[in-house]
Coordinates of N, CA, C and O in Angstrom, one line a residue:
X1 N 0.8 -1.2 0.0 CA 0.0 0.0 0.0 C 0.9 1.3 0.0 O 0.5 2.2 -0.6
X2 N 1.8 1.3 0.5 CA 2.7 2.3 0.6 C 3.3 2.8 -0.4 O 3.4 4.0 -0.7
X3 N 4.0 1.7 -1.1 CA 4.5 1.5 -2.3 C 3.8 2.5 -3.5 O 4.1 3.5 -4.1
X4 N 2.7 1.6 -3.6 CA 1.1 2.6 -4.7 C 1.3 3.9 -4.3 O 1.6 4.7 -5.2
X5 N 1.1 4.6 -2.7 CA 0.6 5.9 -2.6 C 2.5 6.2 -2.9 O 2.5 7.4 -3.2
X6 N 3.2 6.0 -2.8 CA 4.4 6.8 -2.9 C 4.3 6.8 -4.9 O 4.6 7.8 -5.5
X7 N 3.9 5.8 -5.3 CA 4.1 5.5 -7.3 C 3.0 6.6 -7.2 O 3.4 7.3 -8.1
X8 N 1.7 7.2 -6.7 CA 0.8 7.9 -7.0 C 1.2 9.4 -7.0 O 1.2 10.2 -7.9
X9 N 1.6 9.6 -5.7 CA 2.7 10.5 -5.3 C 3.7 11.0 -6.5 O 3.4 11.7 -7.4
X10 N 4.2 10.6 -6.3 CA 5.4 11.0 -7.5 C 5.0 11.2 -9.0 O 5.5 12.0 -9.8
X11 N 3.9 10.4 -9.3 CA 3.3 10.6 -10.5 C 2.2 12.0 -10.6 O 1.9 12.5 -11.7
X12 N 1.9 12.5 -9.4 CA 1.2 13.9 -9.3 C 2.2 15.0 -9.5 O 2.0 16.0 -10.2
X13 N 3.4 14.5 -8.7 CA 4.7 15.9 -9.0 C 5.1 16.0 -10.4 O 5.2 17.1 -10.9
X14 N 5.2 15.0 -10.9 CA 5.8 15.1 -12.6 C 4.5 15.6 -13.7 O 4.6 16.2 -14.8
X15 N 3.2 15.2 -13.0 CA 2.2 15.8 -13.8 C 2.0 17.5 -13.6 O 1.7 18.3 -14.5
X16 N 2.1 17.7 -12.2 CA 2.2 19.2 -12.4 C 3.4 20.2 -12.4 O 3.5 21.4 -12.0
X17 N 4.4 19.2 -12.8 CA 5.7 20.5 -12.9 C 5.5 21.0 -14.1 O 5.0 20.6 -15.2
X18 N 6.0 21.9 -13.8 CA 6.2 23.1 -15.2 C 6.8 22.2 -16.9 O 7.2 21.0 -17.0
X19 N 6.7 22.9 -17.6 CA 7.1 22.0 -18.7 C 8.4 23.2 -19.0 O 8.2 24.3 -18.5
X20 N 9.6 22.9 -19.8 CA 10.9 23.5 -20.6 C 10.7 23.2 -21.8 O 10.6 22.0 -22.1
X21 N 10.5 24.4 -22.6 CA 10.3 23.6 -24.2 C 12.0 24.5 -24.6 O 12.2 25.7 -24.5
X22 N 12.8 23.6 -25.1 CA 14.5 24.3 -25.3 C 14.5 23.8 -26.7 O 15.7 23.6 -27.0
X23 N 13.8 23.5 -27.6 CA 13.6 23.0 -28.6 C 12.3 23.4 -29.9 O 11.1 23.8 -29.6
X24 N 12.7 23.2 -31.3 CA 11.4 23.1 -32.3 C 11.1 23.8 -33.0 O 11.9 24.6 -33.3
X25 N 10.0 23.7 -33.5 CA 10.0 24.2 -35.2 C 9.3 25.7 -34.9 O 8.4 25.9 -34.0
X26 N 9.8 26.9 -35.9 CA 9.7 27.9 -36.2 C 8.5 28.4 -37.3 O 9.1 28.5 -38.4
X27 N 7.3 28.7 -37.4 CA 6.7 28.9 -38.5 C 6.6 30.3 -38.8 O 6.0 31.0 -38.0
X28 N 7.2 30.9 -39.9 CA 7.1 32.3 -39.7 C 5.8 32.8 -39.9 O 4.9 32.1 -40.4
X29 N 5.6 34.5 -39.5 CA 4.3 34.6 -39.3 C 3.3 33.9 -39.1 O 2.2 34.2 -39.5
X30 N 3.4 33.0 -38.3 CA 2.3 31.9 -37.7 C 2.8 31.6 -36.4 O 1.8 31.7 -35.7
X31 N 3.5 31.4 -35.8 CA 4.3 30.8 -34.2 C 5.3 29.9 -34.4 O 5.9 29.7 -35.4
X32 N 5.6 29.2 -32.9 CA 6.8 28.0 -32.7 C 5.7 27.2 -31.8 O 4.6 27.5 -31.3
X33 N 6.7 25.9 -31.9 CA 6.5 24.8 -31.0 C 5.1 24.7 -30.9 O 4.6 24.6 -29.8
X34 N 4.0 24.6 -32.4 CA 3.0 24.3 -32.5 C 1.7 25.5 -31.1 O 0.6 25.4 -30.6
X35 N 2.5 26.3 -31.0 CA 1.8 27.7 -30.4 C 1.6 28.8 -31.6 O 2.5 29.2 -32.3
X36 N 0.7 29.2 -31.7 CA 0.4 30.1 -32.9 C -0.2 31.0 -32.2 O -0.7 30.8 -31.1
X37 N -0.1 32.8 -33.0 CA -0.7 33.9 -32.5 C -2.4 33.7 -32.6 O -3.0 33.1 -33.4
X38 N -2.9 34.5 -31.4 CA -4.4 34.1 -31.0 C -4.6 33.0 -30.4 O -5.6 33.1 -29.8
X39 N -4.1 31.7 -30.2 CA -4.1 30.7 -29.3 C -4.2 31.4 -27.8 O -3.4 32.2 -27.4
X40 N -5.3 30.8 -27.3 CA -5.9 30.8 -25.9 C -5.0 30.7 -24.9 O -4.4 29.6 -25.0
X41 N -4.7 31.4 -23.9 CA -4.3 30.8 -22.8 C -4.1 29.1 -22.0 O -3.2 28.4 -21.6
X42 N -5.6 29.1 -22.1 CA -5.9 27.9 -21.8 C -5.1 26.4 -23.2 O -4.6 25.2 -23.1
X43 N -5.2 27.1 -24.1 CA -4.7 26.2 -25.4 C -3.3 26.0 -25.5 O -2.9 25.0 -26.0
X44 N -2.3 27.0 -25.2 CA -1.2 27.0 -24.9 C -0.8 25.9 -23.6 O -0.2 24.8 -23.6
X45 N -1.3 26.6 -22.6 CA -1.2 25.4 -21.4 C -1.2 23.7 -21.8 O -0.5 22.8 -21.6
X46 N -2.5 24.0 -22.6 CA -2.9 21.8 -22.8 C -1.6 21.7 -23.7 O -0.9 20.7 -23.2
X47 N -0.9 22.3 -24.8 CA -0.3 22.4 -25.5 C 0.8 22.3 -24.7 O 1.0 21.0 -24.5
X48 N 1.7 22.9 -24.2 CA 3.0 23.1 -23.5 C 3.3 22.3 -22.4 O 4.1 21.4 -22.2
X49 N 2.1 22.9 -21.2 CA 1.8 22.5 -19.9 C 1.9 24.0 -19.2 O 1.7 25.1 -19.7
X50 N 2.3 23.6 -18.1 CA 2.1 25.2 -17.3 C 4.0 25.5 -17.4 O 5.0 24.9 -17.3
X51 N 3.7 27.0 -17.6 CA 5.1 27.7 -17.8 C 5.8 27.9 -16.4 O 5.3 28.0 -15.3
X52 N 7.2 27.9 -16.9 CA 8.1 28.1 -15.9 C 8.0 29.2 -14.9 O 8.2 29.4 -13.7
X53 N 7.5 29.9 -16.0 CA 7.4 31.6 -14.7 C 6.3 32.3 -15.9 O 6.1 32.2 -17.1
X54 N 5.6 33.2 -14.7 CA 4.2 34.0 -15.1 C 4.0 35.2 -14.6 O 3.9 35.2 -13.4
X55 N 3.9 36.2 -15.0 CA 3.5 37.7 -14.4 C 2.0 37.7 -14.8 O 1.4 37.0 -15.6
X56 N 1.5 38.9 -13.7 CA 0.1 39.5 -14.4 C -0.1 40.4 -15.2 O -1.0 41.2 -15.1
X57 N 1.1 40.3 -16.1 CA 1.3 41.1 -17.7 C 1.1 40.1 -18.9 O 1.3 40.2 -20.1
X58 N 0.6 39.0 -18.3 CA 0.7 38.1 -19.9 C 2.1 37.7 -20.3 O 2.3 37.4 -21.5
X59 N 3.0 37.6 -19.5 CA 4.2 36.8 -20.0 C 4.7 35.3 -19.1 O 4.7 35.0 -17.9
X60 N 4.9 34.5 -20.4 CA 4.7 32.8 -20.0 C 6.2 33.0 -20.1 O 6.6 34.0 -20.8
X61 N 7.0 32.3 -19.5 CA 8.3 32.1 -20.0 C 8.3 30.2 -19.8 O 7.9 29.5 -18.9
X62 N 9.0 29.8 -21.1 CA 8.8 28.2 -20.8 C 10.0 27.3 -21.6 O 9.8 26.4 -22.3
X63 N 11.5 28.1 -21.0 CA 12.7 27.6 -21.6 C 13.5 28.2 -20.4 O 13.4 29.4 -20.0
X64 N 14.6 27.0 -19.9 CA 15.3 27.3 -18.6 C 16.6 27.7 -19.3 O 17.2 28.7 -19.0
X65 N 17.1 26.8 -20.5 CA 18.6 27.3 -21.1 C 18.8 28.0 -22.4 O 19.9 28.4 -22.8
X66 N 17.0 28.0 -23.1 CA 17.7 29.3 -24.2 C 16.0 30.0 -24.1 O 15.4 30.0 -23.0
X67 N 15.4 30.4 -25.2 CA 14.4 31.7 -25.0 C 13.3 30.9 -25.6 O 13.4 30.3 -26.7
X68 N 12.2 30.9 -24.7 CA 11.1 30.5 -25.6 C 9.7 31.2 -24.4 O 9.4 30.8 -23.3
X69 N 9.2 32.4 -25.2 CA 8.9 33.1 -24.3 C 7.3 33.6 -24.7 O 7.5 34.7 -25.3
X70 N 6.1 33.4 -24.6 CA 5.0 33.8 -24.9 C 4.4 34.7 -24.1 O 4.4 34.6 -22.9
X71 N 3.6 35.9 -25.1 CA 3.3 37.3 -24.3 C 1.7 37.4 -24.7 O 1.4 38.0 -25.8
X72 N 0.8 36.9 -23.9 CA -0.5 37.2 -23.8 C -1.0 38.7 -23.7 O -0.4 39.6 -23.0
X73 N -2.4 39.0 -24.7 CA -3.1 39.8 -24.5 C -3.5 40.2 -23.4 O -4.3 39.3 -23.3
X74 N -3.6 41.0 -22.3 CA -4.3 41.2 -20.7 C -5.5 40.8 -21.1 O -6.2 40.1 -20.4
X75 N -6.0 41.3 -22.1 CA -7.7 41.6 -22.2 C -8.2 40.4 -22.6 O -8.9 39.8 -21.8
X76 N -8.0 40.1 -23.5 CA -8.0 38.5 -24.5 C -8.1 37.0 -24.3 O -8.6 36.0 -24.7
X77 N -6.9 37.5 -23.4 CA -5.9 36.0 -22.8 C -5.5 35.0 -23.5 O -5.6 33.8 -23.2
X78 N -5.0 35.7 -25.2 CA -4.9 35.2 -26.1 C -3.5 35.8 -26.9 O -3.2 37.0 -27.1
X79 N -2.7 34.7 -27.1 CA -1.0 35.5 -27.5 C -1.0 35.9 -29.0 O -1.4 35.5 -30.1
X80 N -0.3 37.2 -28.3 CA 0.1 38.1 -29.3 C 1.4 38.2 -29.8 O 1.6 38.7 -31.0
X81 N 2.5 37.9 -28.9 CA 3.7 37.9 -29.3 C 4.9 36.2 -28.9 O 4.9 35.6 -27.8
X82 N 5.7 35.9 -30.0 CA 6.3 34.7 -29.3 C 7.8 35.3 -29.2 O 8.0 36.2 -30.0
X83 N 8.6 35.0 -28.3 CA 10.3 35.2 -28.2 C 10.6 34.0 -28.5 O 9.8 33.1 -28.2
X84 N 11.9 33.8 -29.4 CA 12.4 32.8 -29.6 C 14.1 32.8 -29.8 O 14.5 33.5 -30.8
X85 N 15.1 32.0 -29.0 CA 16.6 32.3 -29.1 C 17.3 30.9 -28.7 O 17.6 30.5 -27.5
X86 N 17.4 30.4 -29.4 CA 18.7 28.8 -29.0 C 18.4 27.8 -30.5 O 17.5 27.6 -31.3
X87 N 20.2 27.4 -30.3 CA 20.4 27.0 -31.3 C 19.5 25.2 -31.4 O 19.6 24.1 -32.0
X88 N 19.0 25.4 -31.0 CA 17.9 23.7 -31.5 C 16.3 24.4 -31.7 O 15.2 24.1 -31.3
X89 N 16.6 25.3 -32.5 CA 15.0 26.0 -33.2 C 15.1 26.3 -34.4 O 15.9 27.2 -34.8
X90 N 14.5 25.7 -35.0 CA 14.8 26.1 -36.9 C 13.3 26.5 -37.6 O 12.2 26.1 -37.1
X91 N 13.5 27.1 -38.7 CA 12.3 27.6 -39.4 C 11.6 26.0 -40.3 O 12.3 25.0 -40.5
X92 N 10.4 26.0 -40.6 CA 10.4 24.7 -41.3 C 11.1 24.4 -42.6 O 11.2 23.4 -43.3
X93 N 11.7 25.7 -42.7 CA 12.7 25.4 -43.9 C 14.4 25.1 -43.8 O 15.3 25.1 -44.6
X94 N 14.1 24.7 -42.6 CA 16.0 24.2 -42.2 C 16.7 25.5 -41.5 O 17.7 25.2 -40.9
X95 N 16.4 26.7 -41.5 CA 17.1 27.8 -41.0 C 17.1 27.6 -39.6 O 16.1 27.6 -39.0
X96 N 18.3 27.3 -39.0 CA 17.9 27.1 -37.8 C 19.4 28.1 -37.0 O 20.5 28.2 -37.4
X97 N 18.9 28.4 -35.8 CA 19.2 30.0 -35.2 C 20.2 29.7 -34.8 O 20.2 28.5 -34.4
X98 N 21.4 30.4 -34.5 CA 22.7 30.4 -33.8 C 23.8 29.7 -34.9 O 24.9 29.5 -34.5
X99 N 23.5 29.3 -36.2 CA 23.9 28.9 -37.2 C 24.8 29.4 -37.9 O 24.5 30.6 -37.9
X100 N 25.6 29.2 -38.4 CA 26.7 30.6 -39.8 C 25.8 30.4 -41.2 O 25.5 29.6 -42.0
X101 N 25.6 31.8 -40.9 CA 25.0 31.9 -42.3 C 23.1 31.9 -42.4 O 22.4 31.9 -43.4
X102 N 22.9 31.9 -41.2 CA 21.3 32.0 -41.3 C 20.7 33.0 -41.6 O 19.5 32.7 -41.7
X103 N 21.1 34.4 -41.8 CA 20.3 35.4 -42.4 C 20.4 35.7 -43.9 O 19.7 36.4 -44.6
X104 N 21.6 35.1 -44.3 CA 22.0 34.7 -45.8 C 20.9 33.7 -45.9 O 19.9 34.3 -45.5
X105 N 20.6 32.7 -46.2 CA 19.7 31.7 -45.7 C 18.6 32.3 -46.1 O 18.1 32.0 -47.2
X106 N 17.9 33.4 -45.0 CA 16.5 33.5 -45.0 C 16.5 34.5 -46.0 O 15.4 34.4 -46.5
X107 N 17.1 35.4 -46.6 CA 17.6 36.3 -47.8 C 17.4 35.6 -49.4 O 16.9 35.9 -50.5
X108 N 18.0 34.7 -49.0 CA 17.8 33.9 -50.7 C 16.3 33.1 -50.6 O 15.7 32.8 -51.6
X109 N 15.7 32.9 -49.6 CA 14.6 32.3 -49.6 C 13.5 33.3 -49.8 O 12.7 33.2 -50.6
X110 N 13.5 34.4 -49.0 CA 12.6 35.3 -49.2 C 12.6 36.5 -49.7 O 11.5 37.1 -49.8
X111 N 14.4 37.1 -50.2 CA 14.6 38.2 -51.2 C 14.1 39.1 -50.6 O 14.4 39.2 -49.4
X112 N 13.0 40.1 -51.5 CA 13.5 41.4 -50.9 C 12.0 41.8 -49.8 O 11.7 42.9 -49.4
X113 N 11.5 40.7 -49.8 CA 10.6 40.8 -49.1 C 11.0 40.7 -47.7 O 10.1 41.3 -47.0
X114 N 12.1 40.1 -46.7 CA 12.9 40.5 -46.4 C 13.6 41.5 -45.9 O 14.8 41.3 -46.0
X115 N 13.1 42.8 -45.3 CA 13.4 43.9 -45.0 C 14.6 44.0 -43.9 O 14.8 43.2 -43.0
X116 N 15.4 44.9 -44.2 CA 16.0 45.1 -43.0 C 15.7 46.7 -42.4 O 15.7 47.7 -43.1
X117 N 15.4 46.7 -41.0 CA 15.0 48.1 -40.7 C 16.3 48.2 -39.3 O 17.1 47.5 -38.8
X118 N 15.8 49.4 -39.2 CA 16.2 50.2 -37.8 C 15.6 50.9 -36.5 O 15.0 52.0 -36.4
X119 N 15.9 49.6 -35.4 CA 15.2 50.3 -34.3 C 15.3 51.6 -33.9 O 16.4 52.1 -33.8
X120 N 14.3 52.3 -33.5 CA 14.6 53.2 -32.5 C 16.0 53.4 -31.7 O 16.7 54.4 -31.6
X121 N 16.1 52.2 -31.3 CA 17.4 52.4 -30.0 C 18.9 51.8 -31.3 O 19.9 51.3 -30.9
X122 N 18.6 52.0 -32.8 CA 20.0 52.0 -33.3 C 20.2 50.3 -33.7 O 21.0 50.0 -34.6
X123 N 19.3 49.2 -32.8 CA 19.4 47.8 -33.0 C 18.8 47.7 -34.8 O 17.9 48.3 -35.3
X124 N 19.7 46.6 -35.4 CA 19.4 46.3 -36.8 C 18.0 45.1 -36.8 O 18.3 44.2 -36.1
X125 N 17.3 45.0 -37.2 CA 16.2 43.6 -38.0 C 16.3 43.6 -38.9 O 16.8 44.4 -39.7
X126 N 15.8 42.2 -39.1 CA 15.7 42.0 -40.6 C 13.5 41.7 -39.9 O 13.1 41.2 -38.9
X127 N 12.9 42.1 -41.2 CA 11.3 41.8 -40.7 C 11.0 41.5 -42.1 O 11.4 42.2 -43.0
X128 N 10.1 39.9 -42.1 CA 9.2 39.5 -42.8 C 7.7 39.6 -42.2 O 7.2 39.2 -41.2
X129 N 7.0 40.4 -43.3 CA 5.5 41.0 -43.3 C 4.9 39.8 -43.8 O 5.3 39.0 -44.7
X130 N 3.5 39.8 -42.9 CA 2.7 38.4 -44.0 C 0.9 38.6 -43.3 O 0.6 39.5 -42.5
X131 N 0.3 37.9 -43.7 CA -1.3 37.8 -42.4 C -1.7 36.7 -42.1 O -1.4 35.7 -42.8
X132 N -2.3 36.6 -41.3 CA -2.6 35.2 -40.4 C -3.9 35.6 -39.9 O -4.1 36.4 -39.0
X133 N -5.2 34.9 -40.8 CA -6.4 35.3 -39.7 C -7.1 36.8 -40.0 O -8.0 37.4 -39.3
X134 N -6.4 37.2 -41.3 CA -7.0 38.6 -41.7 C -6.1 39.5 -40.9 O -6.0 40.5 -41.5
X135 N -5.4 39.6 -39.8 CA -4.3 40.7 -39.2 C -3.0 40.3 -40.1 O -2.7 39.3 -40.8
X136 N -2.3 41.8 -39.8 CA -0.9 41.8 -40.4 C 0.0 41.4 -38.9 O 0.1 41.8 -37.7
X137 N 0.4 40.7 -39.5 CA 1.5 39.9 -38.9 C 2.9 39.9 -39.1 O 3.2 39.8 -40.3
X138 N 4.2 39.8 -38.0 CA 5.5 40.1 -38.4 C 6.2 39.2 -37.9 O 5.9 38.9 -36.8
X139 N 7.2 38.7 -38.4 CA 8.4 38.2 -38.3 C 9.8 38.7 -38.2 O 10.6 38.7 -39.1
X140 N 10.3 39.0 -36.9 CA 11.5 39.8 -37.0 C 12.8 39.2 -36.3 O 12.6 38.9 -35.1
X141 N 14.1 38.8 -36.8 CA 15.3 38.4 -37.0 C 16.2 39.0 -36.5 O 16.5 40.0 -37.2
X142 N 16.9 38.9 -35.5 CA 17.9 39.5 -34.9 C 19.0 39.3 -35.5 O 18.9 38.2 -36.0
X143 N 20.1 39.9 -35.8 CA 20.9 39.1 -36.6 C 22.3 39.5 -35.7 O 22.4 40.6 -35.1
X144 N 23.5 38.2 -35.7 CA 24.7 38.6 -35.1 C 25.6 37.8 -35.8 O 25.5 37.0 -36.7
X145 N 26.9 38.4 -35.1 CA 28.4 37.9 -36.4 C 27.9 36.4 -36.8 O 27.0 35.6 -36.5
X146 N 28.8 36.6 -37.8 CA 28.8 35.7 -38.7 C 27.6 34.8 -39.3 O 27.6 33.6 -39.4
X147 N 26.4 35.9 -39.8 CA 25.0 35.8 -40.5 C 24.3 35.1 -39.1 O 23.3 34.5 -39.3
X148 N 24.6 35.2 -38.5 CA 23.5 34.1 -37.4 C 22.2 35.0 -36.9 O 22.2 36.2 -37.0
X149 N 21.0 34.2 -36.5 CA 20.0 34.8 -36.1 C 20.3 34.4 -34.8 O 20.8 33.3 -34.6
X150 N 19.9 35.2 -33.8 CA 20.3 35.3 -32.1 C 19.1 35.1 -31.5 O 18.8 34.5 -30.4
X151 N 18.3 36.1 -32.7 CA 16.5 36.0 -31.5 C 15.5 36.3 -32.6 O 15.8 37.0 -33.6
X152 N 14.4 35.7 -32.3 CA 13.5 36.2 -33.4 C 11.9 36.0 -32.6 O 11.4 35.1 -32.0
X153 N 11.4 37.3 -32.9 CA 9.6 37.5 -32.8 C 8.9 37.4 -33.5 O 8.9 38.0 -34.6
X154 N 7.9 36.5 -33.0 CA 6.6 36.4 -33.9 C 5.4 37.7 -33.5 O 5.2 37.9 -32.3
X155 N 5.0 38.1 -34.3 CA 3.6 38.9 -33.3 C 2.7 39.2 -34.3 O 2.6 38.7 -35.4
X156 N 2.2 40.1 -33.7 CA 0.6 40.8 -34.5 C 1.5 42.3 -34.6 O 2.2 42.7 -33.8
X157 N 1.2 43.0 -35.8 CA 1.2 44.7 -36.0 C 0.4 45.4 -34.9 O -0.8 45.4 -34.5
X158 N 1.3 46.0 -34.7 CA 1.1 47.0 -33.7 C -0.4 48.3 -34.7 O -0.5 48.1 -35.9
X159 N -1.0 49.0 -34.3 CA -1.9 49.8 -34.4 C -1.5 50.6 -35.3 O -2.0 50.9 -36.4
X160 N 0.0 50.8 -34.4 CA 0.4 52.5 -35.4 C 2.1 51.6 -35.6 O 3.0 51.5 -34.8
X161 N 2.0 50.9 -36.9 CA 2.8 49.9 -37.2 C 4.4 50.6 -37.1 O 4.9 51.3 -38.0
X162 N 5.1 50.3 -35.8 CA 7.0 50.6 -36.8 C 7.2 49.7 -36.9 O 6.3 49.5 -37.7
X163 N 7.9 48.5 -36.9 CA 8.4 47.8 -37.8 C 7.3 47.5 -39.0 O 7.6 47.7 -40.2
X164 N 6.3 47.1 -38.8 CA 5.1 46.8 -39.7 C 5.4 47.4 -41.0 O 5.7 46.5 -41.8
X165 N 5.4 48.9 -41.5 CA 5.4 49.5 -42.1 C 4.0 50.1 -42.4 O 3.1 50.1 -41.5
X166 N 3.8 50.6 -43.8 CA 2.8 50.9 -44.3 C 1.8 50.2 -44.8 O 0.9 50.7 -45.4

């Protein structure tokens, strides 16, 4: 009897710990790791499991050794933005981040559609525009030495679009 409640036991801790997703596929303008923008709160959870750490700003974080980071609507409870940074995450087209040569890569695949802009604070992107769901939607590329992508966001356009454009 002891045995059972200790195998019951232990099987409750592992069902409710947090999940680490440090891994997986990249879809641009659509999400990662089978999370897409507008997915529920609740849909992300069945999906992932419960995240590592949570504010009451809508931010999931659910990667302990590289970035995998989901940012809920307050109002909605429905994600609007994904963070994404470690070298075992690739686009479904093989681009995969922390690589030589990955923004070369996503350049010949997507030309000049492919923008590169300039933040505010002087930081370079490269941003692919697309829609998902009737909203304009973005894809933006961090880029570091030797062509590598470092970090990349998925989201929804902002209102009063800057990276977005026109």
């Amino acid at each position: 009897m002891r045995l059972l409640l200790a195998v019951l036991a232990a099987a409750c801790l592992v069902a409710s710990a947090p999940a680490a997703v440090e891994r997986g596929t990249i879809v641009v303008n659509r999400g990662a790791v089978g999370v897409t923008l507008g997915l529920t709160r609740a849909a992300v959870v069945a999906k992932l499991g419960r995240p590592l750490y949570q504010n009451a700003n809508g931010y999931l974080q659910y990667a302990k050794v590289n970035l995998f980071d989901v940012y809920l609507d307050v109002r909605t409870k429905r994600v609007r933005l994904i963070g994404v940074s470690g070298h075992r995450f690739c686009t479904t087209s093989g681009v995969c981040m922390q690589s030589r040569g990955g923004i070369g890569k996503l350049k010949a695949q997507y030309g000049k559609a492919l923008r590169l802009v300039k933040a505010e604070d002087g930081e370079r992107q490269y941003v692919l525009l697309g829609r998902l769901g009737g909203r304009r939607v973005f894809t933006s590329f961090s880029p570091a030495a030797k062509g590598q992508i470092i970090q990349i966001f998925i989201g929804y356009c902002p209102a009063l679009p800057a990276t977005c454009g026109a």
